[in-house]
PDB file of C-alpha atoms and ligand atoms in Angstrom:
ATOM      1  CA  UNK A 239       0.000   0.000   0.000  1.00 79.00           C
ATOM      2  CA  UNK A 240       1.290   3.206  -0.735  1.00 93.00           C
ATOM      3  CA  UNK A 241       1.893   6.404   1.933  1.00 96.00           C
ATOM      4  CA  UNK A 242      -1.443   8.298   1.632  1.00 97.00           C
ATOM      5  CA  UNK A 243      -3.531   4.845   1.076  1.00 97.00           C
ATOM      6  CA  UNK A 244      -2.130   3.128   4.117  1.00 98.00           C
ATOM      7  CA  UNK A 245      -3.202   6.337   6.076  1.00 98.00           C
ATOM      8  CA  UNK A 246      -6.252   7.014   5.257  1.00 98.00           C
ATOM      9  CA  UNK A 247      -7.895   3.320   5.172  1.00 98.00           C
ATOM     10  CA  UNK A 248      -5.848   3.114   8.565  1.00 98.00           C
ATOM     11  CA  UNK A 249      -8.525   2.444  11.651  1.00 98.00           C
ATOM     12  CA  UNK A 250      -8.320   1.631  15.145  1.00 98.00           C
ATOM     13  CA  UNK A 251      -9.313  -2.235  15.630  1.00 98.00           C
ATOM     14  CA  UNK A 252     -10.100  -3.968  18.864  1.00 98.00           C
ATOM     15  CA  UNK A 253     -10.624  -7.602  17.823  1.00 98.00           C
ATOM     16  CA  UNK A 254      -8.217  -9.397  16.504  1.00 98.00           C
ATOM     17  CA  UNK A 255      -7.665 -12.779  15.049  1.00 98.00           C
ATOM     18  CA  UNK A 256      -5.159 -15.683  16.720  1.00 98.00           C
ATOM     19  CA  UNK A 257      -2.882 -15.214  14.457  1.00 98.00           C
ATOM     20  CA  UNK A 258       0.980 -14.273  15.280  1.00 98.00           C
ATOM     21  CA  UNK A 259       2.871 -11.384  13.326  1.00 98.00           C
ATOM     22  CA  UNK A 260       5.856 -12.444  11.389  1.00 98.00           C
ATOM     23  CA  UNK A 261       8.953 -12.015  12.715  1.00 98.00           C
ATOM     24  CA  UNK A 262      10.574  -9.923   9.890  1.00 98.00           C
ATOM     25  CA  UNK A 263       7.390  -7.961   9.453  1.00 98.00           C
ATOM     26  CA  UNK A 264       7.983  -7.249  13.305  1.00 98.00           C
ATOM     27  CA  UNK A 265      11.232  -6.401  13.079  1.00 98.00           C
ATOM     28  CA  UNK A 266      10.437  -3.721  10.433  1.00 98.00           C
ATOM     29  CA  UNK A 267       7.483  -2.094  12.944  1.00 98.00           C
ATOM     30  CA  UNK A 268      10.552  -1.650  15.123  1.00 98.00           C
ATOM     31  CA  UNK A 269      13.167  -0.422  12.649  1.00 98.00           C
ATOM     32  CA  UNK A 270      10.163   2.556  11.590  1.00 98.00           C
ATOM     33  CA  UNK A 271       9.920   3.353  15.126  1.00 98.00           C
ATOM     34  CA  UNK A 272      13.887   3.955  15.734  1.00 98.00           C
ATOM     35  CA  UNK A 273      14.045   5.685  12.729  1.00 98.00           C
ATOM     36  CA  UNK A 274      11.444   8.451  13.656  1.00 98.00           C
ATOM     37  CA  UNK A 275      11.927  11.829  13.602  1.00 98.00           C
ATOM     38  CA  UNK A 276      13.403  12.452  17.185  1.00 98.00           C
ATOM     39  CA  UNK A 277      13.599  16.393  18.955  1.00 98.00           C
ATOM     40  CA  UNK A 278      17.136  17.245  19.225  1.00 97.00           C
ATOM     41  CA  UNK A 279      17.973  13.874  17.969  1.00 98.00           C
ATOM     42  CA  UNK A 280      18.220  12.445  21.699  1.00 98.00           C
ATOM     43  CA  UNK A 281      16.389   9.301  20.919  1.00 98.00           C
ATOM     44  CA  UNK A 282      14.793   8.901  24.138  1.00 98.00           C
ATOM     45  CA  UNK A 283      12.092   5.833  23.161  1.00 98.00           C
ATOM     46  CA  UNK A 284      12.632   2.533  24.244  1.00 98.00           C
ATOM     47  CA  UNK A 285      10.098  -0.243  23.521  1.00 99.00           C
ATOM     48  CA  UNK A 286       8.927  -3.434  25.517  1.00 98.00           C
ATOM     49  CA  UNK A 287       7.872  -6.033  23.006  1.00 98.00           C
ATOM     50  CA  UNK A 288       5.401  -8.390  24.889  1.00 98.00           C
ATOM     51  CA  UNK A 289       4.900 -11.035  22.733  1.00 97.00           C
ATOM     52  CA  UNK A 290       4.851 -14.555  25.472  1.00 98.00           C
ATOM     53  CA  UNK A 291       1.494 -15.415  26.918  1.00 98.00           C
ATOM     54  CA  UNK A 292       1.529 -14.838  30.512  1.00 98.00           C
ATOM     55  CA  UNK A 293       3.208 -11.575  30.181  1.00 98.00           C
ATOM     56  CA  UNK A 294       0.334 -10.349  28.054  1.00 98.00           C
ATOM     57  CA  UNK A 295      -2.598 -11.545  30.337  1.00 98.00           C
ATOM     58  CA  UNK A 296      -0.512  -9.816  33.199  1.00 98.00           C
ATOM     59  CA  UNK A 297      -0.840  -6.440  31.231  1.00 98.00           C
ATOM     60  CA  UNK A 298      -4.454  -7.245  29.734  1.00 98.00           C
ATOM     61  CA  UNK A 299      -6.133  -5.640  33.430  1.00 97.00           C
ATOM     62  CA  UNK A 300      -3.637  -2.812  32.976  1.00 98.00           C
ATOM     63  CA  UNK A 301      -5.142  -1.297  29.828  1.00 98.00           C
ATOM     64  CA  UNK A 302      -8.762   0.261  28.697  1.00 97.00           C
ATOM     65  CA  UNK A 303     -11.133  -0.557  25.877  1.00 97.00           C
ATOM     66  CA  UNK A 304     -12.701   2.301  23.934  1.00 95.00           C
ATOM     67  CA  UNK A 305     -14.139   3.924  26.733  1.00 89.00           C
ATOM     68  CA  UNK A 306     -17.319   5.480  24.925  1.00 85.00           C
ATOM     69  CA  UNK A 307     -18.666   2.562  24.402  1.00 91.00           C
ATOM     70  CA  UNK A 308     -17.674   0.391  27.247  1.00 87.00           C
ATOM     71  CA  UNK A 309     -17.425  -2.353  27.721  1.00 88.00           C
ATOM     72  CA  UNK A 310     -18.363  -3.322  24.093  1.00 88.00           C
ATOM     73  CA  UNK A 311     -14.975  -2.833  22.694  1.00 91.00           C
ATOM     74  CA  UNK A 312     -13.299  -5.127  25.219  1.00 94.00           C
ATOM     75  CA  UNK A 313     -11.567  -8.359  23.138  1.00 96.00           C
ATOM     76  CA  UNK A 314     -12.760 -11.743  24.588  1.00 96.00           C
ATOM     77  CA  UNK A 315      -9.987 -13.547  25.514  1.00 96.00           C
ATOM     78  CA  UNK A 316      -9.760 -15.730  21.919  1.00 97.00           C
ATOM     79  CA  UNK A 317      -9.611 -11.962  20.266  1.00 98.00           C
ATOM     80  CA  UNK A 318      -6.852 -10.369  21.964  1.00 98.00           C
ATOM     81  CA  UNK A 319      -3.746  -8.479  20.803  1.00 98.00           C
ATOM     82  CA  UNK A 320      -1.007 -10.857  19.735  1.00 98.00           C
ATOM     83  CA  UNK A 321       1.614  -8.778  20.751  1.00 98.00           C
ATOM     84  CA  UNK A 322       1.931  -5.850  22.662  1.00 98.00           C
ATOM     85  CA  UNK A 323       4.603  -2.887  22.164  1.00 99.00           C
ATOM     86  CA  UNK A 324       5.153  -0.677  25.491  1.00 99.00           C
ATOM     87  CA  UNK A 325       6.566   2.858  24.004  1.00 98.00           C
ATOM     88  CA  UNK A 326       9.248   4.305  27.193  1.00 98.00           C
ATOM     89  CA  UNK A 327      10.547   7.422  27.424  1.00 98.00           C
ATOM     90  CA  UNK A 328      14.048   7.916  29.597  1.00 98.00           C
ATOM     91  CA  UNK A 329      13.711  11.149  30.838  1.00 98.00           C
ATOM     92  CA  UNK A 330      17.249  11.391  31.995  1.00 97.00           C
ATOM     93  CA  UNK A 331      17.691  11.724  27.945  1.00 97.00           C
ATOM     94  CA  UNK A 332      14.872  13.888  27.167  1.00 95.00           C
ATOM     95  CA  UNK A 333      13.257  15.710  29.627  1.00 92.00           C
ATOM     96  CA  UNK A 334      10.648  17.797  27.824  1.00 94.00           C
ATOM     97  CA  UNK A 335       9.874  15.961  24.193  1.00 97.00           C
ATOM     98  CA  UNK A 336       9.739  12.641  25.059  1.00 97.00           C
ATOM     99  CA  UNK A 337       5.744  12.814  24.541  1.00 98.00           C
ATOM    100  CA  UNK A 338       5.975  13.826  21.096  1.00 98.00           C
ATOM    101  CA  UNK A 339       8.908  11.202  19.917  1.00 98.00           C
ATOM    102  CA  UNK A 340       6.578   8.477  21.456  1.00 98.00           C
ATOM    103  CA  UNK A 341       3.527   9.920  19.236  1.00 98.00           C
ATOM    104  CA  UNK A 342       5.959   9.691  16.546  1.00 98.00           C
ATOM    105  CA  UNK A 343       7.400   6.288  17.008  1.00 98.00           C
ATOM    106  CA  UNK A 344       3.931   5.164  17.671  1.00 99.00           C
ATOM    107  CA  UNK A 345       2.413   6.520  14.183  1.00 98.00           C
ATOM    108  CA  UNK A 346       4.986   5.113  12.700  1.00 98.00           C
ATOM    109  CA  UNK A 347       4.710   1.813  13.782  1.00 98.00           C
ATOM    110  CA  UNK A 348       1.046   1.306  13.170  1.00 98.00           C
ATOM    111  CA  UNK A 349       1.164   2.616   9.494  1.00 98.00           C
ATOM    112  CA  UNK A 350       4.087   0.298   8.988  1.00 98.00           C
ATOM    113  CA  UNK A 351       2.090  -2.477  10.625  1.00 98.00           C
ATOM    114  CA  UNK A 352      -0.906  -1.284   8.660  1.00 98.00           C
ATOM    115  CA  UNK A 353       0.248  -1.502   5.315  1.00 98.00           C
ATOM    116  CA  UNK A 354       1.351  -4.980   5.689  1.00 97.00           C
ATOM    117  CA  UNK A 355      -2.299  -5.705   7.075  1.00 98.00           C
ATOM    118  CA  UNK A 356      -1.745  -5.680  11.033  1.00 98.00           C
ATOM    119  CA  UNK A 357      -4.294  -3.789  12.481  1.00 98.00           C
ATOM    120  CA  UNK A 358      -4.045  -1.614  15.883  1.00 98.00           C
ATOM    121  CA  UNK A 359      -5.608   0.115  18.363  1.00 98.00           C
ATOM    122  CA  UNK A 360      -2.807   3.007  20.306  1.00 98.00           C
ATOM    123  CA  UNK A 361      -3.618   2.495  23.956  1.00 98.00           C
ATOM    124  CA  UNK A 362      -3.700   5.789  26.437  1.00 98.00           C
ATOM    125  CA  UNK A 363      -6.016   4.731  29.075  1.00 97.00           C
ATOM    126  CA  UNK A 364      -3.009   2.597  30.589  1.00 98.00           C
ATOM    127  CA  UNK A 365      -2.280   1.588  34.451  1.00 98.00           C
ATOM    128  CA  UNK A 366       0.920   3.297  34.396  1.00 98.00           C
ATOM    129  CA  UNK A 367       1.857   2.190  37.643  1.00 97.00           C
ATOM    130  CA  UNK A 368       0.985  -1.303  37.540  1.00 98.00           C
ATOM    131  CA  UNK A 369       2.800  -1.885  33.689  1.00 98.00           C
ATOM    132  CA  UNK A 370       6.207  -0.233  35.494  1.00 98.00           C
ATOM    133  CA  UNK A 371       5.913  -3.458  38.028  1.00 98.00           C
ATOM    134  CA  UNK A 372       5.189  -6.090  35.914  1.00 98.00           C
ATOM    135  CA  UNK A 373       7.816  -4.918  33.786  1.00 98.00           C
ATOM    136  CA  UNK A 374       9.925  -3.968  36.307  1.00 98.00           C
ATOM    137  CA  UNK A 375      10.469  -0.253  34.121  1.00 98.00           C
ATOM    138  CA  UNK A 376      12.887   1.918  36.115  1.00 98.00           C
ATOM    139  CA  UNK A 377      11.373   5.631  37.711  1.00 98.00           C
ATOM    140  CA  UNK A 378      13.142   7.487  35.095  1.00 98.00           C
ATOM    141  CA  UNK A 379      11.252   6.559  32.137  1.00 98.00           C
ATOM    142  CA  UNK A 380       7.859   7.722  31.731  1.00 98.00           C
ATOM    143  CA  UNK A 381       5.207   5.003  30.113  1.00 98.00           C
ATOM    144  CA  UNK A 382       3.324   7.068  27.780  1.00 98.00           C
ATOM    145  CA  UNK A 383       1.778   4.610  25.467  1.00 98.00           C
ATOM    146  CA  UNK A 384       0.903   1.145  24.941  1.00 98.00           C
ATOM    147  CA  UNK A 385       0.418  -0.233  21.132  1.00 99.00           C
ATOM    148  CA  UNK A 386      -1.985  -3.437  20.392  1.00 98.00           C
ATOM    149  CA  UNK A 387      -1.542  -5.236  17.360  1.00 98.00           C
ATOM    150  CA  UNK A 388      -2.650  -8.535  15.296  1.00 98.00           C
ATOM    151  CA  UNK A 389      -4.567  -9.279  12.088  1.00 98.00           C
ATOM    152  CA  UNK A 390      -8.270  -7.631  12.252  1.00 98.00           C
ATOM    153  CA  UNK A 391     -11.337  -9.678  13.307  1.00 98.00           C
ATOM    154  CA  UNK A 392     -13.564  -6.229  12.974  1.00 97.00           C
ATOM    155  CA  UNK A 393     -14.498  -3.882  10.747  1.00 97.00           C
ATOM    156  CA  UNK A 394     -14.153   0.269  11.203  1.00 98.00           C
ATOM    157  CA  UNK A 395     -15.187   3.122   9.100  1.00 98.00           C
ATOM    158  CA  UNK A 396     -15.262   6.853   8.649  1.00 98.00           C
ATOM    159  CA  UNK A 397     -18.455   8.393   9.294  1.00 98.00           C
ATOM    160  CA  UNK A 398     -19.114  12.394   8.216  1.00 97.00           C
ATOM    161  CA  UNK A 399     -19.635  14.632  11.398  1.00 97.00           C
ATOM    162  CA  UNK A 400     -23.015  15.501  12.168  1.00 96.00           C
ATOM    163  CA  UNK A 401     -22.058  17.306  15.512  1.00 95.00           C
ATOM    164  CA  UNK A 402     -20.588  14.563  17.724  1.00 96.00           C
ATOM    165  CA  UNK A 403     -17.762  13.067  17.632  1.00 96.00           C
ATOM    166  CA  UNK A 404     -18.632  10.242  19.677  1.00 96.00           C
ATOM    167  CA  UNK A 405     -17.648   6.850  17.677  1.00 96.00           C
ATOM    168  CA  UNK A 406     -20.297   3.933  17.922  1.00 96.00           C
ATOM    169  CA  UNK A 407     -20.917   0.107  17.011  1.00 95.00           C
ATOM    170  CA  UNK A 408     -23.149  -1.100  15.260  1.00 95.00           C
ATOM    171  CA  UNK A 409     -25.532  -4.119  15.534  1.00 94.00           C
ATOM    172  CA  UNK A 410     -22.796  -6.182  13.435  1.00 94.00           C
ATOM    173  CA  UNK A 411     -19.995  -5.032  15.176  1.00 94.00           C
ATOM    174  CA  UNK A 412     -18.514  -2.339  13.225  1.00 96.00           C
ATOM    175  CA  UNK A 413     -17.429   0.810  14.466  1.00 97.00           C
ATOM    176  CA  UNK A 414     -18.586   3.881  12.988  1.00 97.00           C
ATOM    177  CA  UNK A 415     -16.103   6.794  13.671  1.00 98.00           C
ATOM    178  CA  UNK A 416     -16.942   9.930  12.953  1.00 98.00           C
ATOM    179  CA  UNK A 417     -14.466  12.644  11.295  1.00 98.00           C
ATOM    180  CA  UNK A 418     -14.583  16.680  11.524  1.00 98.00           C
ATOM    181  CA  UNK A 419     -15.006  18.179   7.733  1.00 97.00           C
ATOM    182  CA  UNK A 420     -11.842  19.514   5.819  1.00 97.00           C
ATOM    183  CA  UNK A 421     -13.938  22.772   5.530  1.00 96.00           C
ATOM    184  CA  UNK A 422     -14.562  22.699   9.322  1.00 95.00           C
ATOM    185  CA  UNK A 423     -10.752  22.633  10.116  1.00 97.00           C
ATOM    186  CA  UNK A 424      -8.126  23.947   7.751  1.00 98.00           C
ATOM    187  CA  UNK A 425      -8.114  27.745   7.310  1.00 98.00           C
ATOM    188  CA  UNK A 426      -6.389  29.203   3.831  1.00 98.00           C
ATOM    189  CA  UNK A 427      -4.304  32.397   4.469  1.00 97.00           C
ATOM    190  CA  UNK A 428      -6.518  33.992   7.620  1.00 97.00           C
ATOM    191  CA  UNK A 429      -8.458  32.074  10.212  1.00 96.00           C
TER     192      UNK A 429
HETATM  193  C1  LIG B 771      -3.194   9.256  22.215  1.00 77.12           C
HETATM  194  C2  LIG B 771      -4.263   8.228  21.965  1.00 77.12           C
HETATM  195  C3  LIG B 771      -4.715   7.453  23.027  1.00 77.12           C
HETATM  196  C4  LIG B 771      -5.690   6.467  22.807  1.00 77.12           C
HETATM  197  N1  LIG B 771      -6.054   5.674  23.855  1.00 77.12           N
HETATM  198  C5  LIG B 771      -6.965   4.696  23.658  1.00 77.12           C
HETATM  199  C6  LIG B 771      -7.289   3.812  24.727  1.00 77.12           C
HETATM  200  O1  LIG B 771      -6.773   3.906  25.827  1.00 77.12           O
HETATM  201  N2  LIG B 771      -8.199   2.835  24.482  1.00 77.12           N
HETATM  202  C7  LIG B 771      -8.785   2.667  23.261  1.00 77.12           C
HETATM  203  O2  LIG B 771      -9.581   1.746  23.106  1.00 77.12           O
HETATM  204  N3  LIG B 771      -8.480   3.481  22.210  1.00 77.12           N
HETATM  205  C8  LIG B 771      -7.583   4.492  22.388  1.00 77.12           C
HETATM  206  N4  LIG B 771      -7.223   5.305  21.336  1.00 77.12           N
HETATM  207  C9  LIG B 771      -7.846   5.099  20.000  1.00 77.12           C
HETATM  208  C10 LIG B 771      -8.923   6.170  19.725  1.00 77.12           C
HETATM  209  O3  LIG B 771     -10.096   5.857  20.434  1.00 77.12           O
HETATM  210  C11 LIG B 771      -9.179   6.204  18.192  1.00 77.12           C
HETATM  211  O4  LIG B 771      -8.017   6.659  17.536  1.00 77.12           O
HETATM  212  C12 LIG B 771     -10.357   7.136  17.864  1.00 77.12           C
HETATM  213  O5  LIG B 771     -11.565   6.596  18.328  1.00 77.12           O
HETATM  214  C13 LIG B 771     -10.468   7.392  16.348  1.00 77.12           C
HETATM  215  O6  LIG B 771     -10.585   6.172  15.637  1.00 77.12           O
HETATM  216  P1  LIG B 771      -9.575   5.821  14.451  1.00 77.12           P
HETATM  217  O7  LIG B 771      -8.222   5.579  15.096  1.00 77.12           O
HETATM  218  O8  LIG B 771     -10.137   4.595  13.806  1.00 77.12           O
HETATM  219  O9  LIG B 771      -9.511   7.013  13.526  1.00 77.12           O
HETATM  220  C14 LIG B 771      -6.245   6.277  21.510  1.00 77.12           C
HETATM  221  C15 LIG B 771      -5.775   7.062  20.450  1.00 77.12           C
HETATM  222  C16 LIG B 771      -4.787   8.010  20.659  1.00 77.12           C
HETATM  223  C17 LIG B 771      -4.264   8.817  19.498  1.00 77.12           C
END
């Protein structure tokens, strides 16, 4: 899939089939994260690939499923992530941009995941505290994001705005998300 296709039919998935993610094709979701644009160039993102079993029902509790619509968006246990990438920030290294290298390495990853058909679902509603225990994460990195990822077992599309932004499911299962108007948000020359 090319750039602007892989974005654009990109959508956050929940459900996922049982299905594991290539090695190499893993390897290359972690090569476009360390290659991100980086402030300053510190490089502060580390990542915590959590790919064995028991590790990943540990962190399962830890993390929140589309919260305006809970608890319909919550994976039964045979539609779970098949691996799980914790994005770190050491703050000894960056002390102020760490947030947006994360975003970064995070975009990156799911578009690179995306256009080989891995679907994803960026995870902010996280229990910070209880991910740094089970993975034993030192105090000086912050844990800003958790990434999901495995082939799709649901279906997600754009919706136009009609004054709420509020995403929904329908009877089937699909979500329905709904996206603010080009003419609503870019401004040509004056605001
Ligand atoms: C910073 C950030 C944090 C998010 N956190 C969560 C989360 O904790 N749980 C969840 O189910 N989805 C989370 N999402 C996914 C959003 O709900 C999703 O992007 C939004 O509904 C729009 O859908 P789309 O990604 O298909 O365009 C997060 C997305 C972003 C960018």
């Amino acid at each position: 899939m090319d750039v602007y296709k892989t974005i654009i039919s990109r959508r956050t998935i929940r459900k996922f089939k049982q299905k594991p993610i290539p090695e190499k094709l893993l390897n290359r979701i972690l090569e476009s994260a360390r290659l991100g644009a980086s402030a300053g160039n510190l490089q502060p993102c580390e990542f915590i690939v959590v790919n064995e079993l028991k590790a990943k029902e540990a962190l399962f509790p830890a993390l929140k499923w589309a919260f305006s619509i809970a608890p319909r968006g919550n994976p039964e246990k045979d539609e779970r992530p098949v691996t799980y990438i914790i994005t770190i920030v050491n703050t000894k290294i960056s002390p102020s941009w760490g947030l947006v290298d994360a975003s970064i390495a995070m975009e990156n990853m799911i578009l690179t995941a995306w256009s080989e058909g891995v679907a994803s679902c960026w995870l902010g509603a996280i229990d910070k505290e209880n991910i740094r225990q089970i993975f034993h994460i030192p105090q000086n990195y912050n844990i800003e994001f958790v990434l999901a990822l495995g082939y799709p077992k649901e279906k997600s599309v754009v919706e136009d705005y009609k004054g709420d932004v509020k995403y929904w499911k329908d009877t089937k299962g699909k979500y329905h998300i709904p996206k603010r108007a080009l003419r609503d948000i870019v401004h040509f020359d004056i605001y």
